[in-house]
Coordinates of C-alpha atoms and ligand atoms in Angstrom, one line a residue:
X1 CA 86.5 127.8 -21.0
X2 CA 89.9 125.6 -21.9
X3 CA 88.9 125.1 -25.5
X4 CA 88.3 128.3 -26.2
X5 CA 91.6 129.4 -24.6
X6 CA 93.9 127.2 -26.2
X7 CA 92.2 128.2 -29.9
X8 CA 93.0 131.9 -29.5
X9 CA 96.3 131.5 -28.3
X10 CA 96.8 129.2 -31.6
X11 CA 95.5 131.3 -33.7
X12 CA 96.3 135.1 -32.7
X13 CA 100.2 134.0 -32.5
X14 CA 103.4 135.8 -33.7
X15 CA 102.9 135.4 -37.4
X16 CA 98.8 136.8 -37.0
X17 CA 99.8 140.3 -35.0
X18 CA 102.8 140.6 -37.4
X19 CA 100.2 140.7 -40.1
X20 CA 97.0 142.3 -38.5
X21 CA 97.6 145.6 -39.6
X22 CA 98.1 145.2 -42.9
X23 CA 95.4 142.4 -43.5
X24 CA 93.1 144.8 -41.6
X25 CA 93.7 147.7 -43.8
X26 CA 90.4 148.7 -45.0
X27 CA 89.5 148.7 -41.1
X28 CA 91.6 151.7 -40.3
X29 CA 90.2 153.9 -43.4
X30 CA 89.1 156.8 -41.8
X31 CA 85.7 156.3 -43.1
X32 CA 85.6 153.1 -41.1
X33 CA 87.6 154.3 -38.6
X34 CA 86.1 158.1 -38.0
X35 CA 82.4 157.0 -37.0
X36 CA 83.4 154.1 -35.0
X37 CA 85.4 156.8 -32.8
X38 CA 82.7 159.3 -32.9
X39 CA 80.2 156.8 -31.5
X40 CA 82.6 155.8 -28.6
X41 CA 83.7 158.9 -27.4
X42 CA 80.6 160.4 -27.2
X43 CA 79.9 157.6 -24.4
X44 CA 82.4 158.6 -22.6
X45 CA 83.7 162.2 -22.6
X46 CA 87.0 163.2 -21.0
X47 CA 85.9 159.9 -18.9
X48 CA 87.4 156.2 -18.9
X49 CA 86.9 153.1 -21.2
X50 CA 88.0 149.5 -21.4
X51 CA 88.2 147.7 -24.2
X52 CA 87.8 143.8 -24.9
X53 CA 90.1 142.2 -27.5
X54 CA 91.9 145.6 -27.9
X55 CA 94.5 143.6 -30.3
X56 CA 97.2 145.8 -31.9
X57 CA 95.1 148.8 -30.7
X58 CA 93.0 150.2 -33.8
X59 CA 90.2 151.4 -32.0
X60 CA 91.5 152.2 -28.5
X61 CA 94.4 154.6 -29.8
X62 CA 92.4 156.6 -32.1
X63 CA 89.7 156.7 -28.6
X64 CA 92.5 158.2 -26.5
X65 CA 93.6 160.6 -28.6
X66 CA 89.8 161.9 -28.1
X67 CA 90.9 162.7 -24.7
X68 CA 89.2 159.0 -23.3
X69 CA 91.4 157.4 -20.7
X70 CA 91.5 154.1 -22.4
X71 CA 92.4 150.7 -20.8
X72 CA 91.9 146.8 -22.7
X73 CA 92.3 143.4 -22.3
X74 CA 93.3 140.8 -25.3
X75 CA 94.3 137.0 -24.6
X76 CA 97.0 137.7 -27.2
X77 CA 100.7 138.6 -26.1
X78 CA 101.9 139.5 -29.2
X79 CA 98.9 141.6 -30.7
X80 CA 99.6 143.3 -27.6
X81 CA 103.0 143.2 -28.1
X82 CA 102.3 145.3 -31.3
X83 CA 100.0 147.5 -29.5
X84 CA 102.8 148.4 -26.8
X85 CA 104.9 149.2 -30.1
X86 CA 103.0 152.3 -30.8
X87 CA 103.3 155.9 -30.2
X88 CA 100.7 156.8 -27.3
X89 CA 100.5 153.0 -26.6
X90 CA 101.9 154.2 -22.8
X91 CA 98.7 155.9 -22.1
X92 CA 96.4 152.6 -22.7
X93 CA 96.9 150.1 -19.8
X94 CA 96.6 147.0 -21.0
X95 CA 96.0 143.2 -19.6
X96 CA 96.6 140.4 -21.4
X97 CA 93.7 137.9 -20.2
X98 CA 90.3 136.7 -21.2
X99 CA 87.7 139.2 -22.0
X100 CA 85.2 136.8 -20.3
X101 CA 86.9 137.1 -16.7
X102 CA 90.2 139.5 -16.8
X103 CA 89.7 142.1 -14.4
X104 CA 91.3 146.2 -14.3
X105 CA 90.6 147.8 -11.4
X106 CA 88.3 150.9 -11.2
X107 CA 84.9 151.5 -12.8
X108 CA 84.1 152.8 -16.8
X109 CA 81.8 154.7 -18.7
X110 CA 82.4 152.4 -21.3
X111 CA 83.0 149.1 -22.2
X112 CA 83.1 147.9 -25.7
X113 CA 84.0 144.9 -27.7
X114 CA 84.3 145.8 -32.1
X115 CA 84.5 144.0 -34.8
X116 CA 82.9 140.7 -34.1
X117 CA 85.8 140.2 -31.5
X118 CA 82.3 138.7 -28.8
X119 CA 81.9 135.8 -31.4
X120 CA 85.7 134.3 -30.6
X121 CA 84.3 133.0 -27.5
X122 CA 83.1 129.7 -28.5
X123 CA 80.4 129.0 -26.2
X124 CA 77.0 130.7 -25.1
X125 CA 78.6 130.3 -21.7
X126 CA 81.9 132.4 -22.3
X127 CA 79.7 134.9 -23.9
X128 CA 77.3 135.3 -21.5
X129 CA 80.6 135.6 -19.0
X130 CA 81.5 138.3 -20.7
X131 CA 78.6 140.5 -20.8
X132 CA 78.6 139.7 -17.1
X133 CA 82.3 141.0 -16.8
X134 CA 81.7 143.7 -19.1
X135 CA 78.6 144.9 -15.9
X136 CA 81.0 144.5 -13.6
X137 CA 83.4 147.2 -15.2
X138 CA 80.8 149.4 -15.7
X139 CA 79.6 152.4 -13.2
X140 CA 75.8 152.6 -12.5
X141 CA 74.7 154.5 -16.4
X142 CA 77.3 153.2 -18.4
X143 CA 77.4 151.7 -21.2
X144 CA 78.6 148.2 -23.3
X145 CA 78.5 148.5 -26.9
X146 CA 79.2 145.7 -29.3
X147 CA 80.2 145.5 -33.1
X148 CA 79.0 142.4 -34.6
X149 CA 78.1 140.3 -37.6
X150 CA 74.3 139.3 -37.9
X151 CA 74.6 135.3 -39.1
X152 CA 74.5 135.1 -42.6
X153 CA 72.1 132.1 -43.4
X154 CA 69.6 133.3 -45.2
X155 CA 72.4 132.4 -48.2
X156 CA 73.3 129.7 -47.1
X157 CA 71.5 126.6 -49.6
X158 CA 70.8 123.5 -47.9
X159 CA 73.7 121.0 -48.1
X160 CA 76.1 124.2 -48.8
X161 CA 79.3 122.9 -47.3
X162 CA 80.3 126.9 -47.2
X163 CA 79.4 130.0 -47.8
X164 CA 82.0 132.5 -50.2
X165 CA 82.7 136.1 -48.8
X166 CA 85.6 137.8 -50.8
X167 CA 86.8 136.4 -54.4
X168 CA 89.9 139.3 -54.9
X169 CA 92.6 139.4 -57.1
X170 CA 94.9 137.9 -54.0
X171 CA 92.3 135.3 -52.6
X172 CA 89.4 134.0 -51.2
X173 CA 87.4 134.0 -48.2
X174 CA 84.2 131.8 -46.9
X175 CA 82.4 130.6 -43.8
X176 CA 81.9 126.6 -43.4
X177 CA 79.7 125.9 -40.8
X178 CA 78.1 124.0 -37.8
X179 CA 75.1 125.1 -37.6
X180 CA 73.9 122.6 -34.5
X181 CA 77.0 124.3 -32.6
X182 CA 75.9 127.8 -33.9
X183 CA 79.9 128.2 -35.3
X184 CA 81.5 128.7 -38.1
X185 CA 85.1 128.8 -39.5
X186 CA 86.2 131.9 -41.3
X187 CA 88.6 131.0 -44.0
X188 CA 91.4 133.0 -45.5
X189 CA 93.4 132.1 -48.4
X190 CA 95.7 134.6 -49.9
X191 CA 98.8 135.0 -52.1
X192 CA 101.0 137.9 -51.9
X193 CA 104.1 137.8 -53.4
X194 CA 103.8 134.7 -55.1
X195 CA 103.4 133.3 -51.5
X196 CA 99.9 131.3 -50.6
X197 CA 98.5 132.5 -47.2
X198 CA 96.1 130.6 -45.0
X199 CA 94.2 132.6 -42.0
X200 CA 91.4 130.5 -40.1
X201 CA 89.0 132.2 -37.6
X202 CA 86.3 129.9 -35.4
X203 CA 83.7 132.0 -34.1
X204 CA 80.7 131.2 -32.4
X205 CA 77.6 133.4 -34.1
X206 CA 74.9 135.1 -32.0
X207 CA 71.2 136.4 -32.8
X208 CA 71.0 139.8 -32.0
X209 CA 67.7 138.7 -29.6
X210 CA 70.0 136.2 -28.1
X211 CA 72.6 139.1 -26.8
X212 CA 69.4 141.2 -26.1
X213 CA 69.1 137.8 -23.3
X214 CA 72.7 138.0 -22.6
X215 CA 72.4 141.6 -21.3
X216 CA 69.8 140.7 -19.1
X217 CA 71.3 137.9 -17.6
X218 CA 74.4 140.6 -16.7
X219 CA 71.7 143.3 -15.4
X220 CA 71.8 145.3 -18.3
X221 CA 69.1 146.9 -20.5
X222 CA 69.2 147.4 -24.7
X223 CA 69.5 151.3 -25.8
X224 CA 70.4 151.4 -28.9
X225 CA 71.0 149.1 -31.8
X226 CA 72.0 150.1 -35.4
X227 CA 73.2 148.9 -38.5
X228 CA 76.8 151.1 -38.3
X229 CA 78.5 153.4 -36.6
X230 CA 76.2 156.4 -38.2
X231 CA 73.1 155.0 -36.9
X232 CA 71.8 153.9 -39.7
X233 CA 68.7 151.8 -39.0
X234 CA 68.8 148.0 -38.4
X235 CA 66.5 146.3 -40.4
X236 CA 66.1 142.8 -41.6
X237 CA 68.7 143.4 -44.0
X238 CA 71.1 144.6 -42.0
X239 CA 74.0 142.4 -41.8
X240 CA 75.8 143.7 -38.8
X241 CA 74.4 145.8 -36.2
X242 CA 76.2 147.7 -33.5
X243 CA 74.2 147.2 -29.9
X244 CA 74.3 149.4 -26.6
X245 CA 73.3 148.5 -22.9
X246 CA 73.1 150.3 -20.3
X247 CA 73.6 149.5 -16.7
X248 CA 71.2 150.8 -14.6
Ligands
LIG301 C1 89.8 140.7 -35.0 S1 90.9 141.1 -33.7 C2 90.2 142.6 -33.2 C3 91.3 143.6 -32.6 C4 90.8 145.0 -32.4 N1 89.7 145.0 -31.4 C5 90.4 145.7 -33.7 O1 89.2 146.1 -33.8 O2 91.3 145.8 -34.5 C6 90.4 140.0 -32.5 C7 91.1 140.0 -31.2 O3 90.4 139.3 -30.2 C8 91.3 138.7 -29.3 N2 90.7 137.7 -28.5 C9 90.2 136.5 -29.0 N3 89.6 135.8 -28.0 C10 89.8 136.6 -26.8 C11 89.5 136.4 -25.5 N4 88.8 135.3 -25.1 N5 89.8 137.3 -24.6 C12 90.5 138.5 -25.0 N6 90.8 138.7 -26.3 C13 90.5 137.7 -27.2 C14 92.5 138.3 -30.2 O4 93.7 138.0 -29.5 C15 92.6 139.4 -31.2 O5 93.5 140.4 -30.7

């Protein structure tokens, strides 16, 4: 698990939680923001949840002002740092560790893990790790819901050395990829204020039948899977889906 370690700390450093929130914008807009909550906190009313990779604290604030007793765990200091910046930040307990093998006493109604946050472990090992940690948080009916991207390759030509996301009037994004490895690199180049801007992600990318596996191997069964927070139905097309298990 070194490698993957030593790439988060890299990359999720001072300069990254400094500019989270304002690079992640659109992801706070209550219309983003509003149904993500909604979905969450109806898996867990008035009771606890633990979020993995709870960064600067999008998701998990907005959760405990539902009345959720919220905990996390990021391997990032200083996202959490920012998190522990924030007004109601005192009521989320937060442990800054892996999301594969940290541990917060107690038992949950609910773990999740949002915004493709699962695919920054960059082996099948570390994820399967975490589904297995996420179990072991979870009382007997609970629930682990993830947020994630389904791989993009039916776009992807063969030879393509990458794949364009986001041409804006302040930059460009796109995926290069290892498709033996089953990663990719996310790349971000901005300008803002006449200033250029790089921001690169690795992520490891997983089928959504391959999680399905991955829950089993942890003890847990699929519920639910859609393509958003307002249950819309995943289909082929669907290019992100948002899954539930349940422990039995
Ligand atoms: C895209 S941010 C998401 C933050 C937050 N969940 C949100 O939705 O805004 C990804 C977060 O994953 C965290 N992260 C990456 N690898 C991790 C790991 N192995 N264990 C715990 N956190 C990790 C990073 O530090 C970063 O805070």
């Amino acid at each position: 698990m070194a490698r993957s370690r030593t790439v988060t700390a890299e990359i999720w450093d001072e300069g990254a939680a400094a500019a989270y929130d304002g690079a992640a914008a659109g992801m706070y807009a209550p219309e983003v923001l509003g149904p993500t909550v909604d979905f969450l906190a109806a898996l867990a009313p008035g009771g606890r949840a633990l979020e993995f990779a709870v960064g600067t604290g999008r998701v998990a604030l907005a959760l405990s002002e539902r009345g959720v007793t919220l905990a996390g765990i990021d391997y990032s200091r200083p996202m959490v740092d920012v998190l522990r910046g924030k007004p109601g930040s005192d009521r989320v307990e937060v442990v800054v560790g892996d999301m594969a093998s940290a541990a917060i006493p107690g038992s949950f109604d609910l773990v999740y893990v949002v915004f493709n946050s699962i695919s920054n472990l960059l082996t099948q090992a570390e994820q399967v790790a975490c589904f297995r940690n996420a179990a072991r948080h979870l009382r007997t009916g609970g629930h682990f819901v993830v947020e994630l991207e389904v791989p993009d390759l039916r776009r992807l030509p063969v030879g393509a050395l990458a794949q364009v996301f986001r041409v804006a009037d302040d930059g460009v994004s796109f995926d290069t990829f290892d498709l033996a490895a089953q990663r990719l690199v996310s790349h971000h180049y901005t300008v803002k204020d006449g200033k250029g801007h790089i921001f690169r992600s690795p992520h490891r990318f997983i089928w959504p039948s391959e999680m399905d596996l991955m829950g089993e191997l942890a003890g847990m069964r699929l519920v639910e899977r859609w393509a958003d927070w307002s249950r819309s139905p995943f289909t082929a097309d669907s290019d992100s889906h948002i899954s539930v298990w349940e422990k039995p």
